[in-house]
mmCIF file of C-alpha atoms in Angstrom:
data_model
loop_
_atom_site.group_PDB
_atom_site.id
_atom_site.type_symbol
_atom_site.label_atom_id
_atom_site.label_comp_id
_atom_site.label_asym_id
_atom_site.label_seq_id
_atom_site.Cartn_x
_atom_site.Cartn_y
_atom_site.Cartn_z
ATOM 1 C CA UNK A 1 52.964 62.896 63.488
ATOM 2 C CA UNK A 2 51.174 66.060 62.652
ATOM 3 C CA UNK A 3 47.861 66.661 62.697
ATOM 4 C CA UNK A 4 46.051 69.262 60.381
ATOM 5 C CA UNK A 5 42.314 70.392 59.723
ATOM 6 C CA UNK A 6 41.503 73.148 57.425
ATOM 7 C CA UNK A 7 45.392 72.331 55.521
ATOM 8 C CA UNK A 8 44.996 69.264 54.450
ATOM 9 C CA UNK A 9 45.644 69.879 51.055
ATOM 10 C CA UNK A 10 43.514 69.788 48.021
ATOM 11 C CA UNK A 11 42.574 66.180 47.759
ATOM 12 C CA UNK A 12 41.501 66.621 51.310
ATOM 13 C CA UNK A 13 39.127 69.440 50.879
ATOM 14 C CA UNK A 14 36.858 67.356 49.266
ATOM 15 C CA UNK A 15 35.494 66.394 52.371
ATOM 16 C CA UNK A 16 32.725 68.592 54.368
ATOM 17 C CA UNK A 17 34.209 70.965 56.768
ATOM 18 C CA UNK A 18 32.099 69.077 59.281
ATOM 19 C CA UNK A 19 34.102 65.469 57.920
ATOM 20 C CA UNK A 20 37.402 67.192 58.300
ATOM 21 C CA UNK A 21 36.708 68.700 61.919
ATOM 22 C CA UNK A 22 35.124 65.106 62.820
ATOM 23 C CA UNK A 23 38.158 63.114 61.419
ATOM 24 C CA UNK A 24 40.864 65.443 62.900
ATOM 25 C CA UNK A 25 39.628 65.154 65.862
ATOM 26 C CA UNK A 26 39.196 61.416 65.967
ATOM 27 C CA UNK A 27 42.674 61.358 64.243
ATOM 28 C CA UNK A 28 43.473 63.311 67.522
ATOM 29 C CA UNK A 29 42.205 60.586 69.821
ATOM 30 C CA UNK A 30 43.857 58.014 67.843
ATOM 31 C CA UNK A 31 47.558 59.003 67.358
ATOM 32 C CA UNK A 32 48.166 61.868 69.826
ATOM 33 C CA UNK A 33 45.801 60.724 72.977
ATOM 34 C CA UNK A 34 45.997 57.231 72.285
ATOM 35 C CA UNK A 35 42.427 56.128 72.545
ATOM 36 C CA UNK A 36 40.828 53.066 70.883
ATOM 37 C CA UNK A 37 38.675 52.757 68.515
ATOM 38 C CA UNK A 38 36.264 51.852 70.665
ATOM 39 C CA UNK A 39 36.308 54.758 72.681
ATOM 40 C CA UNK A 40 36.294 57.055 69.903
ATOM 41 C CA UNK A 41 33.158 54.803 68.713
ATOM 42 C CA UNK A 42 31.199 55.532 72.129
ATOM 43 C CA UNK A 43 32.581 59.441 72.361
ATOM 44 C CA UNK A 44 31.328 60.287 69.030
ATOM 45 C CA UNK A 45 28.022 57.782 69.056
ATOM 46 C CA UNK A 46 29.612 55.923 65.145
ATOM 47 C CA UNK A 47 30.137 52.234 64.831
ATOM 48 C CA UNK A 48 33.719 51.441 65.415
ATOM 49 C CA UNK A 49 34.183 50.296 62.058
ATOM 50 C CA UNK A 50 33.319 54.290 61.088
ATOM 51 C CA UNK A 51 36.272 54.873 63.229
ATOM 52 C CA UNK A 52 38.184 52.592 61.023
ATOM 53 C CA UNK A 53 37.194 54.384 58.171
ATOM 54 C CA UNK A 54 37.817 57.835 59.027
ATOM 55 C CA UNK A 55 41.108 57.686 59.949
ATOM 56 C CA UNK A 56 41.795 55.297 56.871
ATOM 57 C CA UNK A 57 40.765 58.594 54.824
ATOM 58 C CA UNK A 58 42.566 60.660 57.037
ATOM 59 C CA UNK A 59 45.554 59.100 55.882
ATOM 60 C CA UNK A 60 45.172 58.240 52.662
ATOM 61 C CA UNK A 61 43.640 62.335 51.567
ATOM 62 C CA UNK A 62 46.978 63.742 53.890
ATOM 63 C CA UNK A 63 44.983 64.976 56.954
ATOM 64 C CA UNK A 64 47.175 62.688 59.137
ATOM 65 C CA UNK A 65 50.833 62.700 58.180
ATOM 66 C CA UNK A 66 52.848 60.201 60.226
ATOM 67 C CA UNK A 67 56.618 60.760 60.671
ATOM 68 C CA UNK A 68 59.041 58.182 61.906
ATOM 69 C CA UNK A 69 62.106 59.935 62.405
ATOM 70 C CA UNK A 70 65.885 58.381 63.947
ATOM 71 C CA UNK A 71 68.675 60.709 64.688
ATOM 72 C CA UNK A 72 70.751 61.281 61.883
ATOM 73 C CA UNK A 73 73.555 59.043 62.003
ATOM 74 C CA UNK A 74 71.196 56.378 62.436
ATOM 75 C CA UNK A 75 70.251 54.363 59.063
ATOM 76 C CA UNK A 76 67.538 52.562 59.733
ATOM 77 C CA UNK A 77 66.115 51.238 56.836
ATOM 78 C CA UNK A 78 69.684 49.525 55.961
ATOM 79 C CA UNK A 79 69.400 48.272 59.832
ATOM 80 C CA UNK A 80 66.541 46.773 59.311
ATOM 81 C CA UNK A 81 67.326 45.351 55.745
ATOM 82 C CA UNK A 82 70.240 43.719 57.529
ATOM 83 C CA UNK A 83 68.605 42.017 60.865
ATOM 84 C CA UNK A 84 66.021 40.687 58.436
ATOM 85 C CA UNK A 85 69.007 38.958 56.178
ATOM 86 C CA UNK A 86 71.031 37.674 58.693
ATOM 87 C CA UNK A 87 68.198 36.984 61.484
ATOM 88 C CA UNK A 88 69.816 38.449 63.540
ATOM 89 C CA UNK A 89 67.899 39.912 67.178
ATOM 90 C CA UNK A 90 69.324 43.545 66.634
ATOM 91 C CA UNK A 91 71.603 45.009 63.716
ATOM 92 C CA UNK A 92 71.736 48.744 64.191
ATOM 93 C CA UNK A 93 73.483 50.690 60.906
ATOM 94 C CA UNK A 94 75.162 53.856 61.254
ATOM 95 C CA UNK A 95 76.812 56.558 58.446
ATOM 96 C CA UNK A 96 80.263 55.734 57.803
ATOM 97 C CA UNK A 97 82.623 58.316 58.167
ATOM 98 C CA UNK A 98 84.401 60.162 55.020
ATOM 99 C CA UNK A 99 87.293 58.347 55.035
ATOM 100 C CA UNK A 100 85.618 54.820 56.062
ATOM 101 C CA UNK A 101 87.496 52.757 53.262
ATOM 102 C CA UNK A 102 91.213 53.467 55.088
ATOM 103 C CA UNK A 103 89.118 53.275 58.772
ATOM 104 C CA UNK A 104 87.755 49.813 59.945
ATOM 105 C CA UNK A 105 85.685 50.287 63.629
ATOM 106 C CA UNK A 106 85.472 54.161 63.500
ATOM 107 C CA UNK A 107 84.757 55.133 67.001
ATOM 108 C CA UNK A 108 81.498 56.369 66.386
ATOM 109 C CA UNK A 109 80.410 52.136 66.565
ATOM 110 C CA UNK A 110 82.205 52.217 69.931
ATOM 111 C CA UNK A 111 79.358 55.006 71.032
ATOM 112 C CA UNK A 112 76.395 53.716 69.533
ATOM 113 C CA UNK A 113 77.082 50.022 70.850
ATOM 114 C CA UNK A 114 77.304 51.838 74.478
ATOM 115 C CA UNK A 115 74.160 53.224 74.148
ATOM 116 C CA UNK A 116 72.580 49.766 72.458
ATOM 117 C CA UNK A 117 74.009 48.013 75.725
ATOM 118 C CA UNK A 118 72.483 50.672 78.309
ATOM 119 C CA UNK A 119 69.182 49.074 76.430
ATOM 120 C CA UNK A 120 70.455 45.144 76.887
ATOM 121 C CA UNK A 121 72.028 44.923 80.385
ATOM 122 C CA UNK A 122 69.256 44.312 82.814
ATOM 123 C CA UNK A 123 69.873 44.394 86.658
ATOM 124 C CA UNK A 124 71.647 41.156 87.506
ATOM 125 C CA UNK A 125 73.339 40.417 83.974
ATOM 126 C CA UNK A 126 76.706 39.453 83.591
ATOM 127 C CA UNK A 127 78.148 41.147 80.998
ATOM 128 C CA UNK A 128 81.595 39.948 78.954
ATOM 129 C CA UNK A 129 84.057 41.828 76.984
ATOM 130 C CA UNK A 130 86.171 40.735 74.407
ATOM 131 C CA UNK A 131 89.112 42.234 73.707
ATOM 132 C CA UNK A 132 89.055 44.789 70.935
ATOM 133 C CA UNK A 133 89.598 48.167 69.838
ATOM 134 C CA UNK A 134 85.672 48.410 68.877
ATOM 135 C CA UNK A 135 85.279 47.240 73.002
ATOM 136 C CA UNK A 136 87.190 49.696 74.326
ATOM 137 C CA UNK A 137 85.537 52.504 72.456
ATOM 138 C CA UNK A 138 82.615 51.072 73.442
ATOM 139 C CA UNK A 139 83.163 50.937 76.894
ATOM 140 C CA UNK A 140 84.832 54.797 77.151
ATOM 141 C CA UNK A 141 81.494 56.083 75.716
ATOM 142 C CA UNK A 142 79.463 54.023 78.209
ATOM 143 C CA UNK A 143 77.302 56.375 80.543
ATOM 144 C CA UNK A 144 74.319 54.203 81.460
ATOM 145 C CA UNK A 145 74.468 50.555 82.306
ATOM 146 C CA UNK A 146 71.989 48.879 84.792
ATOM 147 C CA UNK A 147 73.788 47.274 87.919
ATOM 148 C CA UNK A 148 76.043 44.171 86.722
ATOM 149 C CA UNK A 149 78.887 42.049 87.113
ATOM 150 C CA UNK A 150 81.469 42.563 84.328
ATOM 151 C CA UNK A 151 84.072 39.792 83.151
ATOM 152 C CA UNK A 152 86.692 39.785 80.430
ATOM 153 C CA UNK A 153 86.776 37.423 77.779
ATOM 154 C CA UNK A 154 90.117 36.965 76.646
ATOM 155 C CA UNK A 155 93.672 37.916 77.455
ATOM 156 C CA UNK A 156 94.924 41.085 76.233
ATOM 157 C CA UNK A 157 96.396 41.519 73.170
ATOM 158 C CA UNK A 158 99.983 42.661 75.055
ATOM 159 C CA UNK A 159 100.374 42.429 79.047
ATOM 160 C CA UNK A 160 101.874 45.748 79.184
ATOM 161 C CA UNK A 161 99.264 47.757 77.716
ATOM 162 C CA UNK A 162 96.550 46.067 79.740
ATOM 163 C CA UNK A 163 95.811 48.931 82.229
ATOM 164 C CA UNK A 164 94.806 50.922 78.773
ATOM 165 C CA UNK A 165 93.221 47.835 77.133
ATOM 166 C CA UNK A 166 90.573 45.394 77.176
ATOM 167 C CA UNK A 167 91.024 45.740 81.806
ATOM 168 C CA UNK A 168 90.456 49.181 81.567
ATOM 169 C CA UNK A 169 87.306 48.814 80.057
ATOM 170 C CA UNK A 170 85.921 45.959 82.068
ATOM 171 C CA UNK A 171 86.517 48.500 84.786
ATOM 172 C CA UNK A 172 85.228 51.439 83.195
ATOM 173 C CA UNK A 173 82.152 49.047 82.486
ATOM 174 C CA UNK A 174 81.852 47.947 86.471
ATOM 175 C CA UNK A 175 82.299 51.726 87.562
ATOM 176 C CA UNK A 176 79.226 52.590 84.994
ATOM 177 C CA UNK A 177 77.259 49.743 86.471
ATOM 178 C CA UNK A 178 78.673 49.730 89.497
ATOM 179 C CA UNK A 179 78.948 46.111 89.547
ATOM 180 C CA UNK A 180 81.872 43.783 90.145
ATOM 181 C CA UNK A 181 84.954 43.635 88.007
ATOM 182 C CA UNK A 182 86.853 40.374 87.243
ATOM 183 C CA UNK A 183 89.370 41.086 84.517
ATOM 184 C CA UNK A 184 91.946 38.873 83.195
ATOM 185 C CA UNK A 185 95.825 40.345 83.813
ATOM 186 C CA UNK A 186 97.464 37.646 81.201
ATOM 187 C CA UNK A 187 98.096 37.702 77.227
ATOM 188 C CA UNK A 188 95.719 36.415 75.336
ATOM 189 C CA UNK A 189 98.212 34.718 73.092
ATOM 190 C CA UNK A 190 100.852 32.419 74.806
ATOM 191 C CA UNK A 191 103.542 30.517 73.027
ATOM 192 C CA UNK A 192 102.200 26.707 73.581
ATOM 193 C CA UNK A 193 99.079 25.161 75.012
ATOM 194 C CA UNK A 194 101.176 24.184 77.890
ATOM 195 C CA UNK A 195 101.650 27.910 79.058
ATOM 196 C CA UNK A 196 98.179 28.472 78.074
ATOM 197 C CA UNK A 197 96.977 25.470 80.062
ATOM 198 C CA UNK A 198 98.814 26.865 83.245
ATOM 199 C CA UNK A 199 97.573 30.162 83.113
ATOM 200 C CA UNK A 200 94.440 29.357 82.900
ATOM 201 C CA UNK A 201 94.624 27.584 86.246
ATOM 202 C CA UNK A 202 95.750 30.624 88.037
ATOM 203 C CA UNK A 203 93.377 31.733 90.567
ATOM 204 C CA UNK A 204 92.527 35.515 89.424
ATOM 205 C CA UNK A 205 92.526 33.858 85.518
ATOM 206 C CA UNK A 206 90.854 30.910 86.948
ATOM 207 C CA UNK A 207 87.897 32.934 88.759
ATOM 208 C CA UNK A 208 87.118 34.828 85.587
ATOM 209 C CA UNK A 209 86.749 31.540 83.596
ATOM 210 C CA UNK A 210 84.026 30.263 86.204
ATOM 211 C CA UNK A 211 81.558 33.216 84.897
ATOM 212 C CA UNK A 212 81.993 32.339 81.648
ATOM 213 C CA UNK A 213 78.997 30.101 81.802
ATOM 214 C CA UNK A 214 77.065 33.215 83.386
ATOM 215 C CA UNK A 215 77.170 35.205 80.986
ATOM 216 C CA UNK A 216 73.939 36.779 79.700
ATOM 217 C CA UNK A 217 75.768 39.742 77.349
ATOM 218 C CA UNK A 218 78.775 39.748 75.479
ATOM 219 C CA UNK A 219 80.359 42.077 73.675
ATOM 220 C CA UNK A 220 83.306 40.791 70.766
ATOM 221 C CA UNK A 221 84.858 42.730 68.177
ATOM 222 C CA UNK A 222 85.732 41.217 64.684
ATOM 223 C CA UNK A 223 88.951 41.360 62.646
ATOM 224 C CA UNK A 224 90.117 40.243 58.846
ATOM 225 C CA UNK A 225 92.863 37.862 57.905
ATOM 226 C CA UNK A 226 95.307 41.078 57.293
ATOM 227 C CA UNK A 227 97.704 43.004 59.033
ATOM 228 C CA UNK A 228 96.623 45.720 61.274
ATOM 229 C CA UNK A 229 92.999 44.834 60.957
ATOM 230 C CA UNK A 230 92.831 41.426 63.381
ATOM 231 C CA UNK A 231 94.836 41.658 66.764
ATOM 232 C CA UNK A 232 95.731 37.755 66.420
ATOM 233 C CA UNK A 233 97.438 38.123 62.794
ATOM 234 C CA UNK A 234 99.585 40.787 64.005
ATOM 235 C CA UNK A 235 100.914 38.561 67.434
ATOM 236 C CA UNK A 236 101.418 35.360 65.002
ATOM 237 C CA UNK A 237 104.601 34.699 63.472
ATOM 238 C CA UNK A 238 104.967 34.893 59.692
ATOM 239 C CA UNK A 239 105.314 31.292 59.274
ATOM 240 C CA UNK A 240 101.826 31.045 61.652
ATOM 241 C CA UNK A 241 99.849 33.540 59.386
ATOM 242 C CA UNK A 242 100.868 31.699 56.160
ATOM 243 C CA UNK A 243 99.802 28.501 57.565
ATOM 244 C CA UNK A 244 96.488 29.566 58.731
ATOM 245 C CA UNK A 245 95.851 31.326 55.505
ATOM 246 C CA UNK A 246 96.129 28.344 54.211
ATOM 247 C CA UNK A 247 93.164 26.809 55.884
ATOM 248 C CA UNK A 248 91.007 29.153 54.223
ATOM 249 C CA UNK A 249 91.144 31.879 57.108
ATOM 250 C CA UNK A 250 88.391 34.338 56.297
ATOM 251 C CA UNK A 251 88.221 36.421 60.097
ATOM 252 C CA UNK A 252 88.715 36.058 63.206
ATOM 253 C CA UNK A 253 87.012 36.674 66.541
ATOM 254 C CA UNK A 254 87.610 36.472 69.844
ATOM 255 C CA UNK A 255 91.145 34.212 68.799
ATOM 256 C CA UNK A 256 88.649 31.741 67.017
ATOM 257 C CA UNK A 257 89.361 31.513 63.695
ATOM 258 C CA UNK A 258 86.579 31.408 60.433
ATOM 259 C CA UNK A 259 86.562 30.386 56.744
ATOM 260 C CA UNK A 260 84.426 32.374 54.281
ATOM 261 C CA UNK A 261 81.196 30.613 55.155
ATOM 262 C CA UNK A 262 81.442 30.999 58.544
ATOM 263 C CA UNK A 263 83.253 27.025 59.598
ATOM 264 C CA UNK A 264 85.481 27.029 61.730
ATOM 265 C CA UNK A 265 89.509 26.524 61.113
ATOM 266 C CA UNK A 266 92.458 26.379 63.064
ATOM 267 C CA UNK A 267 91.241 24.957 65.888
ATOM 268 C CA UNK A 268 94.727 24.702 67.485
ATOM 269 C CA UNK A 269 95.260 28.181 67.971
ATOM 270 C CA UNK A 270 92.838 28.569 70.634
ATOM 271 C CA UNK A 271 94.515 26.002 72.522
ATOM 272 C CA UNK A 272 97.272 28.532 72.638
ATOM 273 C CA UNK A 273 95.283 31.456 74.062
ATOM 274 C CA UNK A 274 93.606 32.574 76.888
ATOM 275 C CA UNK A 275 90.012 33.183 75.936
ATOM 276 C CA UNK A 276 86.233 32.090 76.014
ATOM 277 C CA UNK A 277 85.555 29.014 73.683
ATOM 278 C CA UNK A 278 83.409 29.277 70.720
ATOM 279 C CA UNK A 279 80.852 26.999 72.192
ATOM 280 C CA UNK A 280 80.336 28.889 75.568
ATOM 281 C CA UNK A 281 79.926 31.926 73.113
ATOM 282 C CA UNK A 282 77.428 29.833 71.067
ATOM 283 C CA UNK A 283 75.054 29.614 74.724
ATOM 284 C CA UNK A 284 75.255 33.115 75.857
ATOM 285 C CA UNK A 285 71.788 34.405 75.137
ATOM 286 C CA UNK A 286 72.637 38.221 73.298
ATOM 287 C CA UNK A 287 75.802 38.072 71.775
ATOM 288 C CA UNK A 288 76.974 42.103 70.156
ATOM 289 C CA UNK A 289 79.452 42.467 67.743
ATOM 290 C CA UNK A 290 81.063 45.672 67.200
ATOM 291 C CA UNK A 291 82.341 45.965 63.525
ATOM 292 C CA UNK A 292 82.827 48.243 60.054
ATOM 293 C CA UNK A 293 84.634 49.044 57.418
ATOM 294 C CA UNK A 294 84.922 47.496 54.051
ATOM 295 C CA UNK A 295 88.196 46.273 55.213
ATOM 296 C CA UNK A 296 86.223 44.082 57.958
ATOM 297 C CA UNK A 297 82.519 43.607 55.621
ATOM 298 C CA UNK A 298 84.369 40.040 54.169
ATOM 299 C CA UNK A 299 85.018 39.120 57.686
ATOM 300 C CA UNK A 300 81.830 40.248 59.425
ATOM 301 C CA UNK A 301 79.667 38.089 56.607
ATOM 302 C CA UNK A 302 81.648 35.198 57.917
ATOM 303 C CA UNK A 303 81.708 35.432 61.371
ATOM 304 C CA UNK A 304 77.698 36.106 60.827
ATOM 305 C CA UNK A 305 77.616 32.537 59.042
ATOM 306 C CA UNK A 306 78.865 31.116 61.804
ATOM 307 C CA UNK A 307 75.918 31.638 63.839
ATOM 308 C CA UNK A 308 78.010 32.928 67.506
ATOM 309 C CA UNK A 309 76.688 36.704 66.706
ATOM 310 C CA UNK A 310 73.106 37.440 67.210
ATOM 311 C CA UNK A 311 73.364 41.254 67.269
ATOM 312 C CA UNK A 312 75.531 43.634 65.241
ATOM 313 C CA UNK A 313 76.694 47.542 65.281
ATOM 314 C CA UNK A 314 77.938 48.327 61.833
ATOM 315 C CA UNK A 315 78.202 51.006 59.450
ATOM 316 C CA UNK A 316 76.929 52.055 56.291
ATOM 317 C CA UNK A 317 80.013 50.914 54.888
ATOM 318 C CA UNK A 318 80.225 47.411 55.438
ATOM 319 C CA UNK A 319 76.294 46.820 55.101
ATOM 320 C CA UNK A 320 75.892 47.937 51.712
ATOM 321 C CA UNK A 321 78.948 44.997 50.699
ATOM 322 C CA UNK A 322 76.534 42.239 52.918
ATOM 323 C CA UNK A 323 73.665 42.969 51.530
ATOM 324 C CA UNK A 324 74.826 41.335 48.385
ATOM 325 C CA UNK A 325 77.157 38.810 50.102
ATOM 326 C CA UNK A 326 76.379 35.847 48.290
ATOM 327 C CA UNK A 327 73.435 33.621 49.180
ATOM 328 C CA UNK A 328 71.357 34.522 52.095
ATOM 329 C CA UNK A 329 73.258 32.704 55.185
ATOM 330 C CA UNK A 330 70.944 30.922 57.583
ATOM 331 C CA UNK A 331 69.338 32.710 60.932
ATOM 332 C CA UNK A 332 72.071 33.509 63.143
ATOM 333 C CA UNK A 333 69.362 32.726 65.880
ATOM 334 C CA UNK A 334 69.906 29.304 64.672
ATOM 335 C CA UNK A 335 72.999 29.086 66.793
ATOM 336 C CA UNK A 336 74.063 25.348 66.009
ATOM 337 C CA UNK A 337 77.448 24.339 65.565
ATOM 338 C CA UNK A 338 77.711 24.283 61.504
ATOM 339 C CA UNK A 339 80.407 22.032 61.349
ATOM 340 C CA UNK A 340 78.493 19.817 63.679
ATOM 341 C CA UNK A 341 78.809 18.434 67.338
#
């Protein structure tokens, strides 16, 4: 905000040189000392509703210009537009890059999703990650995070790349923090529900699942029905991916599988993989998705529908395509189940 007296521009100047020094200086009060009106009332011996008046003018004959400014990678009008849409409790819209079309989850998401959680986390949170690419970007740019315990949602998406995967950055998040770590050393995908079943019983595994209801933050990444672009297409089998497809499969998140309006499908698979249901998801209080492209928009409208998200890190990219996705979904706020109990 600036405030100016004697260039204030013509329309201004039709005020008294007494007016304009009066209403700058209550302008002064107002916006830079941030006095009442009431206190500008008693300083300057005018009813309150003069105060009201003044700075009314000021505004309206350009004494008092008011800037809102965001850095510049920041769109927030489009953010806004978007949170209001979806309902969502945060959606935060940054520039895509050039080549955004070819680039789903440019890295720059990873970085502004760190700093949105150094906002979220409070002291005493327990904070989940989901495997992802998004996540791990996410958690390499993280600088700031208030004292925690950290837990990883899923398996990783291949055992022997775990130590530069989704555990790495449950570390890296618990060394921000300085918090507790309890990753998860197992695939996220196994080959029966069996295996999975097992697994899951395993003490380390097993002592990660029990936070899973303490949660407060999570953090999930989002992928499309297409090679390269979701983690669980590419471990499936072609025979798997066909069938699947043929349910409808719009997206996927967190190995939990969604049709274009956000139901869910394939409710088998998850049976097969380590990870945190859908409806322990659907009761942790902030959940942040991490997700662009127009490779991904498709998927990130559905997985939106579905009512698990309530925050969102996206790009310019992939907001501009949801803004005209279709009829307006419900809040996601309104987290029930929408295919029901």
């Amino acid at each position: 905000m600036a405030v100016s007296g004697m260039s204030a521009g013509r329309s201004a100047m039709r005020m008294g040189p007494a007016e304009l020094v009066q209403a700058a200086a209550m302008a002064r009060r107002f916006y830079l000392e941030g006095k009442s009106k009431i206190q500008i009332a008693e300083e300057f011996g005018v009813s309150r509703f003069k105060v009201a008046r003044v700075l009314e003018t000021a505004l309206e004959r350009d004494l008092v210009r008011i800037e809102i400014r965001v850095p510049a990678e920041l769109d927030a009008e489009r953010s806004d537009a978007l949170r209001a849409r979806y309902g969502l409790r945060h959606a935060v819209v940054v520039e895509s890059p050039a080549d955004a079309e070819e680039s789903p989850d440019p890295e720059n998401l990873g970085e502004v999703a760190a700093d949105l959680l150094g906002e979220l986390v409070a002291e005493g949170d327990v904070l989940g990650l989901a495997w992802g690419r998004s996540t791990i970007h996410m958690a390499a740019a993280l600088d700031r995070l208030a004292p925690c315990t950290v837990v990883q949602l899923t398996g990783v998406y291949d055992a022997g790349t775990a130590e530069r995967g989704s555990v790495e950055a449950v570390r890296r998040a618990a060394q921000v923090s300085g918090g507790d770590a309890h990753p998860i050393y197992a695939p996220m995908l196994l080959p029966d529900a069996a295996t999975a079943a097992a697994l899951r019983n395993q003490t380390g595994i097993a002592r990660a699942f029990e936070y899973f209801d303490k949660v407060t933050v999570a953090c999930v990444s989002i992928g499309s029905w297409e090679a390269g672009i979701s983690t669980v297409h590419d471990m499936l089998t072609e025979e798997e991916r066909s069938h699947y497809a043929s349910l409808g499969v719009a997206a996927e998140m967190s190995a939990h599988l969604f049709d274009a309006e956000g139901r869910r499908v394939g409710r088998d698979l998850g049976e097969r993989c380590i990870t945190v249901e859908a409806d322990r998801l659907r009761r942790i209080p902030e959940v942040v998705a991490i997700a662009g492209g127009q490779r991904k928009a498709a998927a990130i409208d559905a997985v939106l529908r579905s009512g698990l998200v309530t925050s969102l890190v996206t790009d310019t990219s992939a907001a501009d395509y949801l803004m005209a996705a279709g009829p307006a979904p419900r809040p996601a706020l309104d987290r029930a189940d929408p295919d029901g109990p």
